[in-house]
mmCIF file of C-alpha atoms in Angstrom:
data_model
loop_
_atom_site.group_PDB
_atom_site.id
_atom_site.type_symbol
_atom_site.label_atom_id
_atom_site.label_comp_id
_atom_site.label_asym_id
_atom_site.label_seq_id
_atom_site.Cartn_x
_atom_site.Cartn_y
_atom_site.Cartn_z
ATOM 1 C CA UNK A 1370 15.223 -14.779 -10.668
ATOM 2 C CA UNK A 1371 13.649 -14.708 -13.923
ATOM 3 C CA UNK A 1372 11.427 -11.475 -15.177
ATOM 4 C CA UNK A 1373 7.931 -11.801 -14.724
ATOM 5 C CA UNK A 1374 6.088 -11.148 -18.759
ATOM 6 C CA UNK A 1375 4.965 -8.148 -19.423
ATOM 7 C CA UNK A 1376 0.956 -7.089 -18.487
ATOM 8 C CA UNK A 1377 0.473 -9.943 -15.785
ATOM 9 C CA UNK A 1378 1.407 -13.063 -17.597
ATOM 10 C CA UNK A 1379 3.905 -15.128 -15.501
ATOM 11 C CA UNK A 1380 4.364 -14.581 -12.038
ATOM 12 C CA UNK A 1381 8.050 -13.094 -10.711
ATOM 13 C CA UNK A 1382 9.910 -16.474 -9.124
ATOM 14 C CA UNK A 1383 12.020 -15.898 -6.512
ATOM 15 C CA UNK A 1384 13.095 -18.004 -3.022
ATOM 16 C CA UNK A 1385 12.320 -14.639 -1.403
ATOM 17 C CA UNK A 1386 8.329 -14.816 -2.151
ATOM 18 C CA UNK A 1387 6.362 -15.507 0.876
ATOM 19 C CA UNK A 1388 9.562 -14.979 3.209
ATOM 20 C CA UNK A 1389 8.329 -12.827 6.173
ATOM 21 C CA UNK A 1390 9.700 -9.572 6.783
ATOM 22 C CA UNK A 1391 10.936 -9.551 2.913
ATOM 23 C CA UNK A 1392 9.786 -6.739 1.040
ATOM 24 C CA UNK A 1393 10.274 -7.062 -2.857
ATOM 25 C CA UNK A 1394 10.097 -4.385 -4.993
ATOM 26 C CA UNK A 1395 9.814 -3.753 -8.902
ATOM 27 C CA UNK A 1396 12.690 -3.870 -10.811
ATOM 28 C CA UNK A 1397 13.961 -0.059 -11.280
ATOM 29 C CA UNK A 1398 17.111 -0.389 -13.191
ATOM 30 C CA UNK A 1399 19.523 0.880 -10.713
ATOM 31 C CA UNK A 1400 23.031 -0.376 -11.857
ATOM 32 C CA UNK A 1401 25.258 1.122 -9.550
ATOM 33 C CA UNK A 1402 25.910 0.368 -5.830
ATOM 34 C CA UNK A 1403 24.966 4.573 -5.440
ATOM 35 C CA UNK A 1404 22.097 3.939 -7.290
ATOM 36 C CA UNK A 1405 21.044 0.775 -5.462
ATOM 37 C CA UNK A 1406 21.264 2.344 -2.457
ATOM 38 C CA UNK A 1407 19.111 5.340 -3.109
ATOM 39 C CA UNK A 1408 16.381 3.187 -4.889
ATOM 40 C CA UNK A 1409 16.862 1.399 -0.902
ATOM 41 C CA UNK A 1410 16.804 4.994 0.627
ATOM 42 C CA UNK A 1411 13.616 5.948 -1.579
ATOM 43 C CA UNK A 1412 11.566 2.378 -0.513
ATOM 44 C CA UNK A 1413 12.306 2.605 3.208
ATOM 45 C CA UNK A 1414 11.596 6.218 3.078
ATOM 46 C CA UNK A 1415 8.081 5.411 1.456
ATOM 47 C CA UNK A 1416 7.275 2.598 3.805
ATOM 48 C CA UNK A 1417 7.625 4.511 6.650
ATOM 49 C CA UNK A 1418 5.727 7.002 5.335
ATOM 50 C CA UNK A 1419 2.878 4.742 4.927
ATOM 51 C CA UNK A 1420 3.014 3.157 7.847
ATOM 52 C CA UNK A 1421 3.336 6.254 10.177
ATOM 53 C CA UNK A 1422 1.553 8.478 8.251
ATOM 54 C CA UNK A 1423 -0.982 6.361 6.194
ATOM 55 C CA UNK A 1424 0.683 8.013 2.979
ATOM 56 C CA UNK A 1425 0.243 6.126 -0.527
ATOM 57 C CA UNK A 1426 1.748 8.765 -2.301
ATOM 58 C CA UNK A 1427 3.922 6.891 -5.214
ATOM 59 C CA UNK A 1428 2.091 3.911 -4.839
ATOM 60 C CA UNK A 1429 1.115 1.817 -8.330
ATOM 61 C CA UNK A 1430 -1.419 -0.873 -6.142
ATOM 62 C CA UNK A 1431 -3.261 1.172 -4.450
ATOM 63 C CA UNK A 1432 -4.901 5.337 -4.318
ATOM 64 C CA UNK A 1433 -2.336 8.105 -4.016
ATOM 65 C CA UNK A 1434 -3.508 9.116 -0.613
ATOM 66 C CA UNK A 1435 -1.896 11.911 1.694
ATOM 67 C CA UNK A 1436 -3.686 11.970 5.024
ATOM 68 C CA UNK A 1437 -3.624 14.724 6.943
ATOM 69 C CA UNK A 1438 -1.781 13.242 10.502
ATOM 70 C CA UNK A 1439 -3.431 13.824 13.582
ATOM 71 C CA UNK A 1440 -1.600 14.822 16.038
ATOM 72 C CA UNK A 1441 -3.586 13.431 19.244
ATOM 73 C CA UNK A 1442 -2.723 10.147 17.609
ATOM 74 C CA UNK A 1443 -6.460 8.968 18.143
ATOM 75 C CA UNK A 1444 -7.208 8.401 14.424
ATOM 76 C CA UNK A 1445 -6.629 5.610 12.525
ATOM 77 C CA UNK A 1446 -5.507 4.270 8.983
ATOM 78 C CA UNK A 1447 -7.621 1.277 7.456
ATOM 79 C CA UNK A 1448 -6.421 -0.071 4.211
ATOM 80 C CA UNK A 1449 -8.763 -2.243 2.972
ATOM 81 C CA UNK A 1450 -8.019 -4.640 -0.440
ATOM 82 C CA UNK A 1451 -10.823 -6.568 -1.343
ATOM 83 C CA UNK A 1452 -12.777 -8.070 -4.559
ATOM 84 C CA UNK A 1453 -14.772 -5.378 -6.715
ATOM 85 C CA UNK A 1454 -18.117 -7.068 -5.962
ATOM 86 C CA UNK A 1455 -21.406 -5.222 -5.275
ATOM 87 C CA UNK A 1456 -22.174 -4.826 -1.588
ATOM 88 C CA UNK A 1457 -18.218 -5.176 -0.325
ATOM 89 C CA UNK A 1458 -18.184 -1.639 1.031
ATOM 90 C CA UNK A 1459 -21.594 -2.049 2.221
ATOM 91 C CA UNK A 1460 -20.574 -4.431 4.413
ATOM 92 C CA UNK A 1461 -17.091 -2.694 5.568
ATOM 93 C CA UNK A 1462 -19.256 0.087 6.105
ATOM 94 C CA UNK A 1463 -21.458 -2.131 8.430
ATOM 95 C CA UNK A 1464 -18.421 -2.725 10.706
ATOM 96 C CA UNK A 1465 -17.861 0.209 11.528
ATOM 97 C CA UNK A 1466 -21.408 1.747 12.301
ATOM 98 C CA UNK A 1467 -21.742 -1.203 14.264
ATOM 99 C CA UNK A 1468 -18.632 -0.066 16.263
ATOM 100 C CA UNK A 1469 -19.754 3.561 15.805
ATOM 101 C CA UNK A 1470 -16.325 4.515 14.099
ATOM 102 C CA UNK A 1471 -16.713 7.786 13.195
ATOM 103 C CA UNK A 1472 -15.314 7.573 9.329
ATOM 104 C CA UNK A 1473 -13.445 10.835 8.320
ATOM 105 C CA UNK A 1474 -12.401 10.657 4.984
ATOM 106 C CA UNK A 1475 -12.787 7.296 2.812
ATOM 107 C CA UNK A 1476 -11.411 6.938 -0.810
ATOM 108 C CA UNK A 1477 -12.481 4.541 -2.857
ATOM 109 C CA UNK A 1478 -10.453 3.110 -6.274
ATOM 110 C CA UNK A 1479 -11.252 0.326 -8.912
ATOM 111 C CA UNK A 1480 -9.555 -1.109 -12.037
#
């Protein structure tokens, strides 16, 4: 693959983009087959995290978020991307009044 430029300008080209169940990650500059396979340790370690326990800790994309897991498993993680428009979160907002989702924490981040 070729490296992406730096701030944005070119895109990273790989035959692994858009391949499902592929997961790419930046390039981290391990070397070494020990270090490869940590930097492999460290993603699947953080993925899982994030998946079963909503955890964004580490991430560069999105809020460092550490929720608090609930243990009668009746909660719920929504990650929402969207544009930074006015009225967006209105509207997400909307959905789940209108469901009468009871919203415990909400976090909100913008670049």
């Amino acid at each position: 693959p070729v490296e992406p430029g730096k701030n944005g300008e070119g895109l990273f080209e790989s035959e692994l983009r858009g391949c499902p169940n592929t997961l790419l990650t930046p390039h981290v500059g391990g070397s070494t087959e020990e270090a490869q396979a940590k930097i492999g340790e460290e993603v699947a370690a953080a993925l899982l995290k994030c998946v079963n326990e909503g955890s964004t800790h580490g991430a560069v994309n999105f809020p460092e978020v550490d929720m608090k897991i609930d243990v009668s498993r009746r909660t719920h993680r929504v990650l929402i991307i969207h544009m930074n428009k006015p009225g967006v979160m209105a509207g997400i907002n909307k959905v789940f009044m209108e469901a009468k989702a009871n919203v415990c924490q909400q976090f909100l981040n913008t670049k």
